[in-house]
Amino acid sequence: MSVLRGGGAEAGVPALLAPLSGVTDLYMRRIARRYGASAVISEMVAAAELALGDAESQLRSEGAGVSPHVVQLAGCAPEPMARAARIAVETGADVIDVNMGCPAKTVTGGAAGSALMRDLDNAERLLAAVRDAVSVPVTVKMRLGWDEASLNAADLAQRAERLGLNAVTVHGRTRQQFYKGSADWTAIRAVVQAVRIPVFANGDITSLSEARACLAASGAAGVMIGRAAQGRPWLVGAIASALAGQPRPEPSREERAAIACEHYEGLIALYGPAMGVRHARKHLASYVEHAGPGALPASERTRLLTTSDPALALELLRRAFLDPDDAPLESLGEAA
């Protein structure tokens, strides 16, 4: 699906940044896309709240400076999903992705996310409503099934294809696994073989070697990388470039420091100082983690993750990358 390939990997296998609730904010997506991710997907947006004009939902679906702009919507009823899809497109979305894979109890308890895999007829009605509501491409992200006794991802993918959806992504776990155990990339092959639209494989891809292994096991058209990119938003683009046969150098410590600071300052600008500081803490922890084991003394790491002073946070963040006692940087995990 060309609109999801974007720039940087047109000649190769796409690598996409997965939607991560509370993580793939506008600035993380901007950075990942700039560093070559084939496409980036917004964090999950509650359709009913966006349809009602909720301010935070609007921020979650913001896509200024990101192209293609992909908004992921979650919900359990066709009408709010259709309304939210129209709002997202009217405000710039190039693609709508439908969440049928989130395992969180707060989502499945409302019959949304992966709970929809327990009722494929309702899932189909919801997909049809979104497909009919907008003229842009529509995709769906799912799991293998609700549990091992109901591995119905291939059935759901076939329904999506018949409705005219443009691609599907499959996380190689059931909902009942949450994130335990290992993603079963081989099981995704059944979905690939069941449809003609592109299938992207997701789950446990943290390096170039794992991306290649996943593609070989699943037969997927591309990979979607989620948690491994937190604190390393350049990772997805680096894997996309390597898969395209165009490996690029790892970002230097100075460049990584600049990326981390850009992300932090962006969140302050997006959410305001009070909310931005709180929202950024998970990212700060991840950036420091990937800066190396000697990046910051424990006391300074605690200060970084608890301070409400943006200037102090930026000083400590730069120190994590630029004064790490020669701690080794993480790489793709395999020579390209």
mmCIF file of C-alpha atoms in Angstrom:
data_model
loop_
_atom_site.group_PDB
_atom_site.id
_atom_site.type_symbol
_atom_site.label_atom_id
_atom_site.label_comp_id
_atom_site.label_asym_id
_atom_site.label_seq_id
_atom_site.Cartn_x
_atom_site.Cartn_y
_atom_site.Cartn_z
ATOM 1 C CA MET A 1 0.000 0.000 0.000
ATOM 2 C CA SER A 2 1.925 2.966 -1.331
ATOM 3 C CA VAL A 3 0.557 5.615 1.045
ATOM 4 C CA LEU A 4 2.029 3.680 3.974
ATOM 5 C CA ARG A 5 5.426 3.298 2.372
ATOM 6 C CA GLY A 6 6.114 7.026 2.327
ATOM 7 C CA GLY A 7 9.691 8.102 1.742
ATOM 8 C CA GLY A 8 12.929 6.364 2.592
ATOM 9 C CA ALA A 9 11.879 2.783 1.877
ATOM 10 C CA GLU A 10 10.038 2.921 -1.445
ATOM 11 C CA ALA A 11 12.407 0.401 -2.978
ATOM 12 C CA GLY A 12 12.435 -1.921 0.009
ATOM 13 C CA VAL A 13 10.223 -3.504 2.621
ATOM 14 C CA PRO A 14 8.255 -0.974 4.684
ATOM 15 C CA ALA A 15 8.926 -0.559 8.393
ATOM 16 C CA LEU A 16 6.225 1.372 10.241
ATOM 17 C CA LEU A 17 6.056 2.918 13.689
ATOM 18 C CA ALA A 18 3.239 1.203 15.572
ATOM 19 C CA PRO A 19 0.536 3.114 17.443
ATOM 20 C CA LEU A 20 1.361 3.125 21.163
ATOM 21 C CA SER A 21 -1.142 4.665 23.549
ATOM 22 C CA GLY A 22 0.432 7.550 25.426
ATOM 23 C CA VAL A 23 3.701 7.134 23.521
ATOM 24 C CA THR A 24 3.497 7.864 19.783
ATOM 25 C CA ASP A 25 2.706 11.526 20.252
ATOM 26 C CA LEU A 26 3.069 14.073 17.473
ATOM 27 C CA TYR A 27 6.739 14.809 18.150
ATOM 28 C CA MET A 28 7.802 11.176 18.357
ATOM 29 C CA ARG A 29 6.063 10.580 15.037
ATOM 30 C CA ARG A 30 7.692 13.619 13.440
ATOM 31 C CA ILE A 31 11.146 12.470 14.494
ATOM 32 C CA ALA A 32 10.583 8.844 13.459
ATOM 33 C CA ARG A 33 9.288 9.916 10.061
ATOM 34 C CA ARG A 34 12.176 12.317 9.535
ATOM 35 C CA TYR A 35 14.587 9.471 10.254
ATOM 36 C CA GLY A 36 13.030 7.302 7.576
ATOM 37 C CA ALA A 37 10.126 5.334 9.056
ATOM 38 C CA SER A 38 7.957 4.301 6.118
ATOM 39 C CA ALA A 39 4.893 5.572 7.970
ATOM 40 C CA VAL A 40 3.968 6.456 11.546
ATOM 41 C CA ILE A 41 0.627 5.869 13.266
ATOM 42 C CA SER A 42 -0.906 8.070 15.931
ATOM 43 C CA GLU A 43 -1.456 6.820 19.425
ATOM 44 C CA MET A 44 -4.896 5.278 19.888
ATOM 45 C CA VAL A 45 -7.692 7.877 19.799
ATOM 46 C CA ALA A 46 -11.045 7.108 21.440
ATOM 47 C CA ALA A 47 -13.551 7.631 18.637
ATOM 48 C CA ALA A 48 -16.464 8.599 20.870
ATOM 49 C CA GLU A 49 -14.384 11.275 22.602
ATOM 50 C CA LEU A 50 -13.004 12.692 19.366
ATOM 51 C CA ALA A 51 -16.534 12.794 17.957
ATOM 52 C CA LEU A 52 -17.574 14.901 20.941
ATOM 53 C CA GLY A 53 -14.728 17.361 20.438
ATOM 54 C CA ASP A 54 -12.578 16.280 23.394
ATOM 55 C CA ALA A 55 -9.452 18.474 23.463
ATOM 56 C CA GLU A 56 -6.980 15.773 24.484
ATOM 57 C CA SER A 57 -8.299 13.431 21.791
ATOM 58 C CA GLN A 58 -7.711 16.190 19.271
ATOM 59 C CA LEU A 59 -4.103 16.477 20.439
ATOM 60 C CA ARG A 60 -3.664 12.710 20.135
ATOM 61 C CA SER A 61 -4.879 12.852 16.547
ATOM 62 C CA GLU A 62 -2.800 15.898 15.609
ATOM 63 C CA GLY A 63 -0.613 15.337 12.562
ATOM 64 C CA ALA A 64 0.903 18.683 11.570
ATOM 65 C CA GLY A 65 4.256 18.071 9.925
ATOM 66 C CA VAL A 66 3.670 14.333 9.460
ATOM 67 C CA SER A 67 3.010 12.793 6.052
ATOM 68 C CA PRO A 68 1.327 10.447 5.518
ATOM 69 C CA HIS A 69 -0.768 11.247 8.578
ATOM 70 C CA VAL A 70 -2.322 8.043 9.940
ATOM 71 C CA VAL A 71 -4.862 8.244 12.764
ATOM 72 C CA GLN A 72 -5.797 5.146 14.735
ATOM 73 C CA LEU A 73 -9.333 5.089 16.130
ATOM 74 C CA ALA A 74 -10.759 2.793 18.790
ATOM 75 C CA GLY A 75 -14.401 2.194 19.551
ATOM 76 C CA CYS A 76 -17.164 -0.366 19.661
ATOM 77 C CA ALA A 77 -20.071 1.287 17.828
ATOM 78 C CA PRO A 78 -20.276 2.086 14.105
ATOM 79 C CA GLU A 79 -21.792 5.583 14.282
ATOM 80 C CA PRO A 80 -19.191 7.233 16.583
ATOM 81 C CA MET A 81 -16.406 5.498 14.663
ATOM 82 C CA ALA A 82 -17.721 6.842 11.370
ATOM 83 C CA ARG A 83 -18.136 10.344 12.803
ATOM 84 C CA ALA A 84 -14.637 10.317 14.290
ATOM 85 C CA ALA A 85 -13.171 9.068 11.009
ATOM 86 C CA ARG A 86 -14.766 11.969 9.148
ATOM 87 C CA ILE A 87 -13.441 14.458 11.714
ATOM 88 C CA ALA A 88 -9.940 12.976 11.451
ATOM 89 C CA VAL A 89 -9.965 13.244 7.664
ATOM 90 C CA GLU A 90 -11.366 16.778 7.755
ATOM 91 C CA THR A 91 -8.428 17.756 9.985
ATOM 92 C CA GLY A 92 -5.796 16.189 7.754
ATOM 93 C CA ALA A 93 -5.681 12.402 8.150
ATOM 94 C CA ASP A 94 -4.462 10.569 5.055
ATOM 95 C CA VAL A 95 -5.267 7.109 6.435
ATOM 96 C CA ILE A 96 -7.620 5.791 9.134
ATOM 97 C CA ASP A 97 -6.481 2.749 11.099
ATOM 98 C CA VAL A 98 -9.011 0.848 13.211
ATOM 99 C CA ASN A 99 -7.853 -0.624 16.516
ATOM 100 C CA MET A 100 -8.952 -4.228 16.987
ATOM 101 C CA GLY A 101 -5.841 -5.313 18.836
ATOM 102 C CA CYS A 102 -5.456 -3.358 22.084
ATOM 103 C CA PRO A 103 -5.504 -5.846 24.994
ATOM 104 C CA ALA A 104 -5.909 -3.321 27.835
ATOM 105 C CA LYS A 105 -8.813 -4.085 30.151
ATOM 106 C CA THR A 106 -9.914 -0.457 30.073
ATOM 107 C CA VAL A 107 -10.425 -0.862 26.304
ATOM 108 C CA THR A 108 -11.689 -4.438 26.034
ATOM 109 C CA GLY A 109 -14.034 -3.850 28.973
ATOM 110 C CA GLY A 110 -15.891 -1.431 26.738
ATOM 111 C CA ALA A 111 -16.060 -4.027 23.949
ATOM 112 C CA ALA A 112 -13.424 -2.201 21.886
ATOM 113 C CA GLY A 113 -9.868 -3.104 20.863
ATOM 114 C CA SER A 114 -9.205 -6.841 20.747
ATOM 115 C CA ALA A 115 -12.613 -7.533 22.321
ATOM 116 C CA LEU A 116 -14.004 -7.004 18.816
ATOM 117 C CA MET A 117 -12.313 -10.252 17.796
ATOM 118 C CA ARG A 118 -14.902 -12.034 19.968
ATOM 119 C CA ASP A 119 -17.704 -10.698 17.746
ATOM 120 C CA LEU A 120 -16.593 -10.565 14.121
ATOM 121 C CA ASP A 121 -20.048 -9.585 12.904
ATOM 122 C CA ASN A 122 -19.900 -6.410 14.993
ATOM 123 C CA ALA A 123 -16.290 -5.894 13.955
ATOM 124 C CA GLU A 124 -17.373 -6.092 10.333
ATOM 125 C CA ARG A 125 -20.193 -3.577 10.864
ATOM 126 C CA LEU A 126 -17.744 -1.191 12.466
ATOM 127 C CA LEU A 127 -15.231 -1.527 9.625
ATOM 128 C CA ALA A 128 -17.975 -1.032 7.065
ATOM 129 C CA ALA A 129 -19.122 2.162 8.779
ATOM 130 C CA VAL A 130 -15.617 3.619 8.725
ATOM 131 C CA ARG A 131 -15.005 2.509 5.134
ATOM 132 C CA ASP A 132 -18.259 4.150 4.004
ATOM 133 C CA ALA A 133 -17.560 7.353 5.954
ATOM 134 C CA VAL A 134 -14.296 8.380 4.306
ATOM 135 C CA SER A 135 -12.590 8.322 0.931
ATOM 136 C CA VAL A 136 -9.042 7.821 2.247
ATOM 137 C CA PRO A 137 -7.468 4.380 2.770
ATOM 138 C CA VAL A 138 -8.662 2.430 5.809
ATOM 139 C CA THR A 139 -6.604 -0.225 7.591
ATOM 140 C CA VAL A 140 -7.094 -2.399 10.662
ATOM 141 C CA LYS A 141 -4.721 -3.641 13.347
ATOM 142 C CA MET A 142 -5.586 -6.875 15.127
ATOM 143 C CA ARG A 143 -4.177 -9.754 17.159
ATOM 144 C CA LEU A 144 -4.149 -13.446 16.275
ATOM 145 C CA GLY A 145 -7.423 -13.815 18.163
ATOM 146 C CA TRP A 146 -8.895 -13.471 21.621
ATOM 147 C CA ASP A 147 -7.244 -16.666 22.885
ATOM 148 C CA GLU A 148 -5.657 -19.854 21.593
ATOM 149 C CA ALA A 149 -9.113 -21.398 21.086
ATOM 150 C CA SER A 150 -10.207 -18.624 18.715
ATOM 151 C CA LEU A 151 -7.414 -17.745 16.304
ATOM 152 C CA ASN A 152 -9.630 -15.876 13.858
ATOM 153 C CA ALA A 153 -7.333 -13.173 12.485
ATOM 154 C CA ALA A 154 -7.484 -14.673 8.982
ATOM 155 C CA ASP A 155 -11.296 -14.547 9.044
ATOM 156 C CA LEU A 156 -11.297 -10.921 10.202
ATOM 157 C CA ALA A 157 -8.709 -10.004 7.561
ATOM 158 C CA GLN A 158 -10.839 -11.590 4.833
ATOM 159 C CA ARG A 159 -13.861 -9.610 5.985
ATOM 160 C CA ALA A 160 -11.772 -6.448 5.934
ATOM 161 C CA GLU A 161 -10.586 -7.192 2.412
ATOM 162 C CA ARG A 162 -14.142 -7.796 1.162
ATOM 163 C CA LEU A 163 -15.151 -4.420 2.588
ATOM 164 C CA GLY A 164 -12.397 -2.722 0.609
ATOM 165 C CA LEU A 165 -9.879 -2.039 3.378
ATOM 166 C CA ASN A 166 -6.366 -1.429 2.165
ATOM 167 C CA ALA A 167 -4.124 -3.305 4.600
ATOM 168 C CA VAL A 168 -4.073 -5.182 7.890
ATOM 169 C CA THR A 169 -1.526 -5.454 10.671
ATOM 170 C CA VAL A 170 -1.334 -8.499 12.918
ATOM 171 C CA HIS A 171 0.371 -8.599 16.312
ATOM 172 C CA GLY A 172 1.595 -12.148 16.787
ATOM 173 C CA ARG A 173 -0.091 -12.743 20.138
ATOM 174 C CA THR A 174 -3.632 -13.349 21.335
ATOM 175 C CA ARG A 175 -5.365 -10.852 23.563
ATOM 176 C CA GLN A 176 -5.095 -13.215 26.523
ATOM 177 C CA GLN A 177 -1.326 -13.245 26.180
ATOM 178 C CA PHE A 178 -1.169 -9.452 26.532
ATOM 179 C CA TYR A 179 2.621 -9.004 26.066
ATOM 180 C CA LYS A 180 3.723 -12.213 27.731
ATOM 181 C CA GLY A 181 5.730 -14.909 26.014
ATOM 182 C CA SER A 182 6.933 -14.368 22.473
ATOM 183 C CA ALA A 183 5.130 -13.130 19.407
ATOM 184 C CA ASP A 184 4.332 -15.970 17.007
ATOM 185 C CA TRP A 185 5.445 -14.618 13.662
ATOM 186 C CA THR A 186 4.798 -17.944 11.925
ATOM 187 C CA ALA A 187 1.105 -17.760 12.859
ATOM 188 C CA ILE A 188 0.811 -14.487 10.938
ATOM 189 C CA ARG A 189 1.512 -16.419 7.712
ATOM 190 C CA ALA A 190 -2.053 -17.817 7.776
ATOM 191 C CA VAL A 191 -3.362 -14.248 7.518
ATOM 192 C CA VAL A 192 -0.924 -13.398 4.721
ATOM 193 C CA GLN A 193 -2.121 -16.433 2.770
ATOM 194 C CA ALA A 194 -5.787 -15.631 3.336
ATOM 195 C CA VAL A 195 -5.850 -12.186 1.678
ATOM 196 C CA ARG A 196 -4.360 -10.272 -1.223
ATOM 197 C CA ILE A 197 -4.061 -6.911 0.549
ATOM 198 C CA PRO A 198 -0.780 -6.147 2.362
ATOM 199 C CA VAL A 199 -0.295 -7.672 5.798
ATOM 200 C CA PHE A 200 2.165 -6.090 8.238
ATOM 201 C CA ALA A 201 3.666 -8.152 11.046
ATOM 202 C CA ASN A 202 4.026 -6.737 14.546
ATOM 203 C CA GLY A 203 5.386 -7.931 17.872
ATOM 204 C CA ASP A 204 8.855 -8.301 19.433
ATOM 205 C CA ILE A 205 10.777 -6.678 16.578
ATOM 206 C CA THR A 206 13.620 -4.811 18.227
ATOM 207 C CA SER A 207 16.455 -5.103 15.695
ATOM 208 C CA LEU A 208 17.269 -5.560 12.030
ATOM 209 C CA SER A 209 17.938 -9.264 12.504
ATOM 210 C CA GLU A 210 14.542 -9.741 14.166
ATOM 211 C CA ALA A 211 12.827 -7.770 11.396
ATOM 212 C CA ARG A 212 14.375 -10.098 8.828
ATOM 213 C CA ALA A 213 13.454 -13.181 10.852
ATOM 214 C CA CYS A 214 9.881 -11.937 11.232
ATOM 215 C CA LEU A 215 9.531 -11.312 7.505
ATOM 216 C CA ALA A 216 10.889 -14.768 6.714
ATOM 217 C CA ALA A 217 8.578 -16.489 9.212
ATOM 218 C CA SER A 218 5.427 -14.544 8.392
ATOM 219 C CA GLY A 219 5.713 -13.768 4.701
ATOM 220 C CA ALA A 220 4.404 -10.298 5.567
ATOM 221 C CA ALA A 221 4.692 -7.284 3.281
ATOM 222 C CA GLY A 222 6.401 -5.270 6.003
ATOM 223 C CA VAL A 223 6.967 -4.876 9.704
ATOM 224 C CA MET A 224 5.508 -2.622 12.362
ATOM 225 C CA ILE A 225 7.750 -1.731 15.295
ATOM 226 C CA GLY A 226 6.378 -0.473 18.577
ATOM 227 C CA ARG A 227 7.901 -0.620 22.062
ATOM 228 C CA ALA A 228 11.478 -0.985 20.776
ATOM 229 C CA ALA A 229 11.278 2.514 19.271
ATOM 230 C CA GLN A 230 10.544 4.213 22.584
ATOM 231 C CA GLY A 231 13.693 6.147 23.437
ATOM 232 C CA ARG A 232 14.982 5.328 19.932
ATOM 233 C CA PRO A 233 12.594 6.973 17.442
ATOM 234 C CA TRP A 234 15.276 6.684 14.753
ATOM 235 C CA LEU A 235 15.186 2.848 14.986
ATOM 236 C CA VAL A 236 12.250 2.271 12.633
ATOM 237 C CA GLY A 237 13.805 4.328 9.860
ATOM 238 C CA ALA A 238 17.177 2.661 10.341
ATOM 239 C CA ILE A 239 15.546 -0.754 9.907
ATOM 240 C CA ALA A 240 13.555 0.454 6.885
ATOM 241 C CA SER A 241 16.718 1.754 5.242
ATOM 242 C CA ALA A 242 18.653 -1.441 5.952
ATOM 243 C CA LEU A 243 15.826 -3.585 4.583
ATOM 244 C CA ALA A 244 15.929 -1.427 1.440
ATOM 245 C CA GLY A 245 19.643 -2.143 1.084
ATOM 246 C CA GLN A 246 20.599 1.404 2.029
ATOM 247 C CA PRO A 247 22.012 1.182 5.573
ATOM 248 C CA ARG A 248 22.714 4.457 7.309
ATOM 249 C CA PRO A 249 25.121 5.301 10.127
ATOM 250 C CA GLU A 250 23.863 5.142 13.690
ATOM 251 C CA PRO A 251 23.077 8.579 15.150
ATOM 252 C CA SER A 252 25.967 9.953 17.191
ATOM 253 C CA ARG A 253 25.636 10.773 20.878
ATOM 254 C CA GLU A 254 25.296 14.445 19.980
ATOM 255 C CA GLU A 255 22.534 13.674 17.494
ATOM 256 C CA ARG A 256 20.693 11.444 19.962
ATOM 257 C CA ALA A 257 20.907 14.140 22.604
ATOM 258 C CA ALA A 258 19.451 16.653 20.161
ATOM 259 C CA ILE A 259 16.616 14.262 19.271
ATOM 260 C CA ALA A 260 15.752 13.642 22.923
ATOM 261 C CA CYS A 261 15.753 17.365 23.690
ATOM 262 C CA GLU A 262 13.652 18.137 20.612
ATOM 263 C CA HIS A 263 11.102 15.540 21.704
ATOM 264 C CA TYR A 264 10.978 16.903 25.248
ATOM 265 C CA GLU A 265 10.611 20.514 24.169
ATOM 266 C CA GLY A 266 7.956 19.505 21.654
ATOM 267 C CA LEU A 267 5.840 17.871 24.330
ATOM 268 C CA ILE A 268 6.080 20.998 26.475
ATOM 269 C CA ALA A 269 4.889 23.043 23.480
ATOM 270 C CA LEU A 270 2.107 20.592 22.609
ATOM 271 C CA TYR A 271 0.627 19.989 26.051
ATOM 272 C CA GLY A 272 1.818 23.010 28.032
ATOM 273 C CA PRO A 273 4.422 22.908 30.833
ATOM 274 C CA ALA A 274 2.458 21.064 33.517
ATOM 275 C CA MET A 275 0.977 18.284 31.388
ATOM 276 C CA GLY A 276 3.946 18.197 29.026
ATOM 277 C CA VAL A 277 6.405 17.461 31.843
ATOM 278 C CA ARG A 278 4.268 14.572 33.084
ATOM 279 C CA HIS A 279 3.689 13.212 29.596
ATOM 280 C CA ALA A 280 7.406 13.319 28.810
ATOM 281 C CA ARG A 281 8.653 11.312 31.794
ATOM 282 C CA LYS A 282 8.123 7.926 30.173
ATOM 283 C CA HIS A 283 10.128 9.137 27.192
ATOM 284 C CA LEU A 284 12.929 10.530 29.370
ATOM 285 C CA ALA A 285 13.291 7.173 31.108
ATOM 286 C CA SER A 286 13.547 5.400 27.752
ATOM 287 C CA TYR A 287 16.053 7.860 26.278
ATOM 288 C CA VAL A 288 18.324 7.449 29.307
ATOM 289 C CA GLU A 289 17.954 3.681 29.232
ATOM 290 C CA HIS A 290 19.162 3.582 25.634
ATOM 291 C CA ALA A 291 21.987 6.044 26.302
ATOM 292 C CA GLY A 292 23.938 3.269 28.019
ATOM 293 C CA PRO A 293 24.407 1.822 31.513
ATOM 294 C CA GLY A 294 26.691 4.634 32.656
ATOM 295 C CA ALA A 295 24.553 7.434 31.291
ATOM 296 C CA LEU A 296 23.531 9.064 34.571
ATOM 297 C CA PRO A 297 24.149 8.322 38.243
ATOM 298 C CA ALA A 298 21.054 7.014 40.002
ATOM 299 C CA SER A 299 20.514 10.276 41.877
ATOM 300 C CA GLU A 300 20.584 12.342 38.684
ATOM 301 C CA ARG A 301 18.307 9.887 36.903
ATOM 302 C CA THR A 302 15.794 10.312 39.718
ATOM 303 C CA ARG A 303 16.033 14.098 39.406
ATOM 304 C CA LEU A 304 15.462 13.860 35.661
ATOM 305 C CA LEU A 305 12.333 11.759 36.078
ATOM 306 C CA THR A 306 10.813 13.822 38.880
ATOM 307 C CA THR A 307 11.713 17.438 38.139
ATOM 308 C CA SER A 308 9.075 19.891 36.998
ATOM 309 C CA ASP A 309 11.752 22.271 35.723
ATOM 310 C CA PRO A 310 12.172 21.871 31.945
ATOM 311 C CA ALA A 311 15.579 23.597 31.978
ATOM 312 C CA LEU A 312 16.948 21.123 34.515
ATOM 313 C CA ALA A 313 15.454 18.189 32.620
ATOM 314 C CA LEU A 314 17.131 19.327 29.389
ATOM 315 C CA GLU A 315 20.479 19.768 31.145
ATOM 316 C CA LEU A 316 20.316 16.260 32.609
ATOM 317 C CA LEU A 317 19.119 14.768 29.351
ATOM 318 C CA ARG A 318 22.059 16.230 27.459
ATOM 319 C CA ARG A 319 24.397 14.997 30.181
ATOM 320 C CA ALA A 320 23.026 11.466 29.803
ATOM 321 C CA PHE A 321 24.233 11.303 26.219
ATOM 322 C CA LEU A 322 27.267 13.544 26.284
ATOM 323 C CA ASP A 323 28.938 12.490 29.572
ATOM 324 C CA PRO A 324 28.354 8.736 29.687
ATOM 325 C CA ASP A 325 31.890 7.550 30.564
ATOM 326 C CA ASP A 326 32.168 6.006 27.103
ATOM 327 C CA ALA A 327 29.213 3.681 27.643
ATOM 328 C CA PRO A 328 28.454 1.818 24.380
ATOM 329 C CA LEU A 329 25.512 2.916 22.264
ATOM 330 C CA GLU A 330 22.940 0.392 21.121
ATOM 331 C CA SER A 331 22.890 -0.434 17.432
ATOM 332 C CA LEU A 332 20.510 -2.204 15.049
ATOM 333 C CA GLY A 333 21.745 -5.544 16.346
ATOM 334 C CA GLU A 334 23.095 -6.749 13.006
ATOM 335 C CA ALA A 335 25.450 -5.406 10.417
ATOM 336 C CA ALA A 336 23.515 -4.382 7.321
#
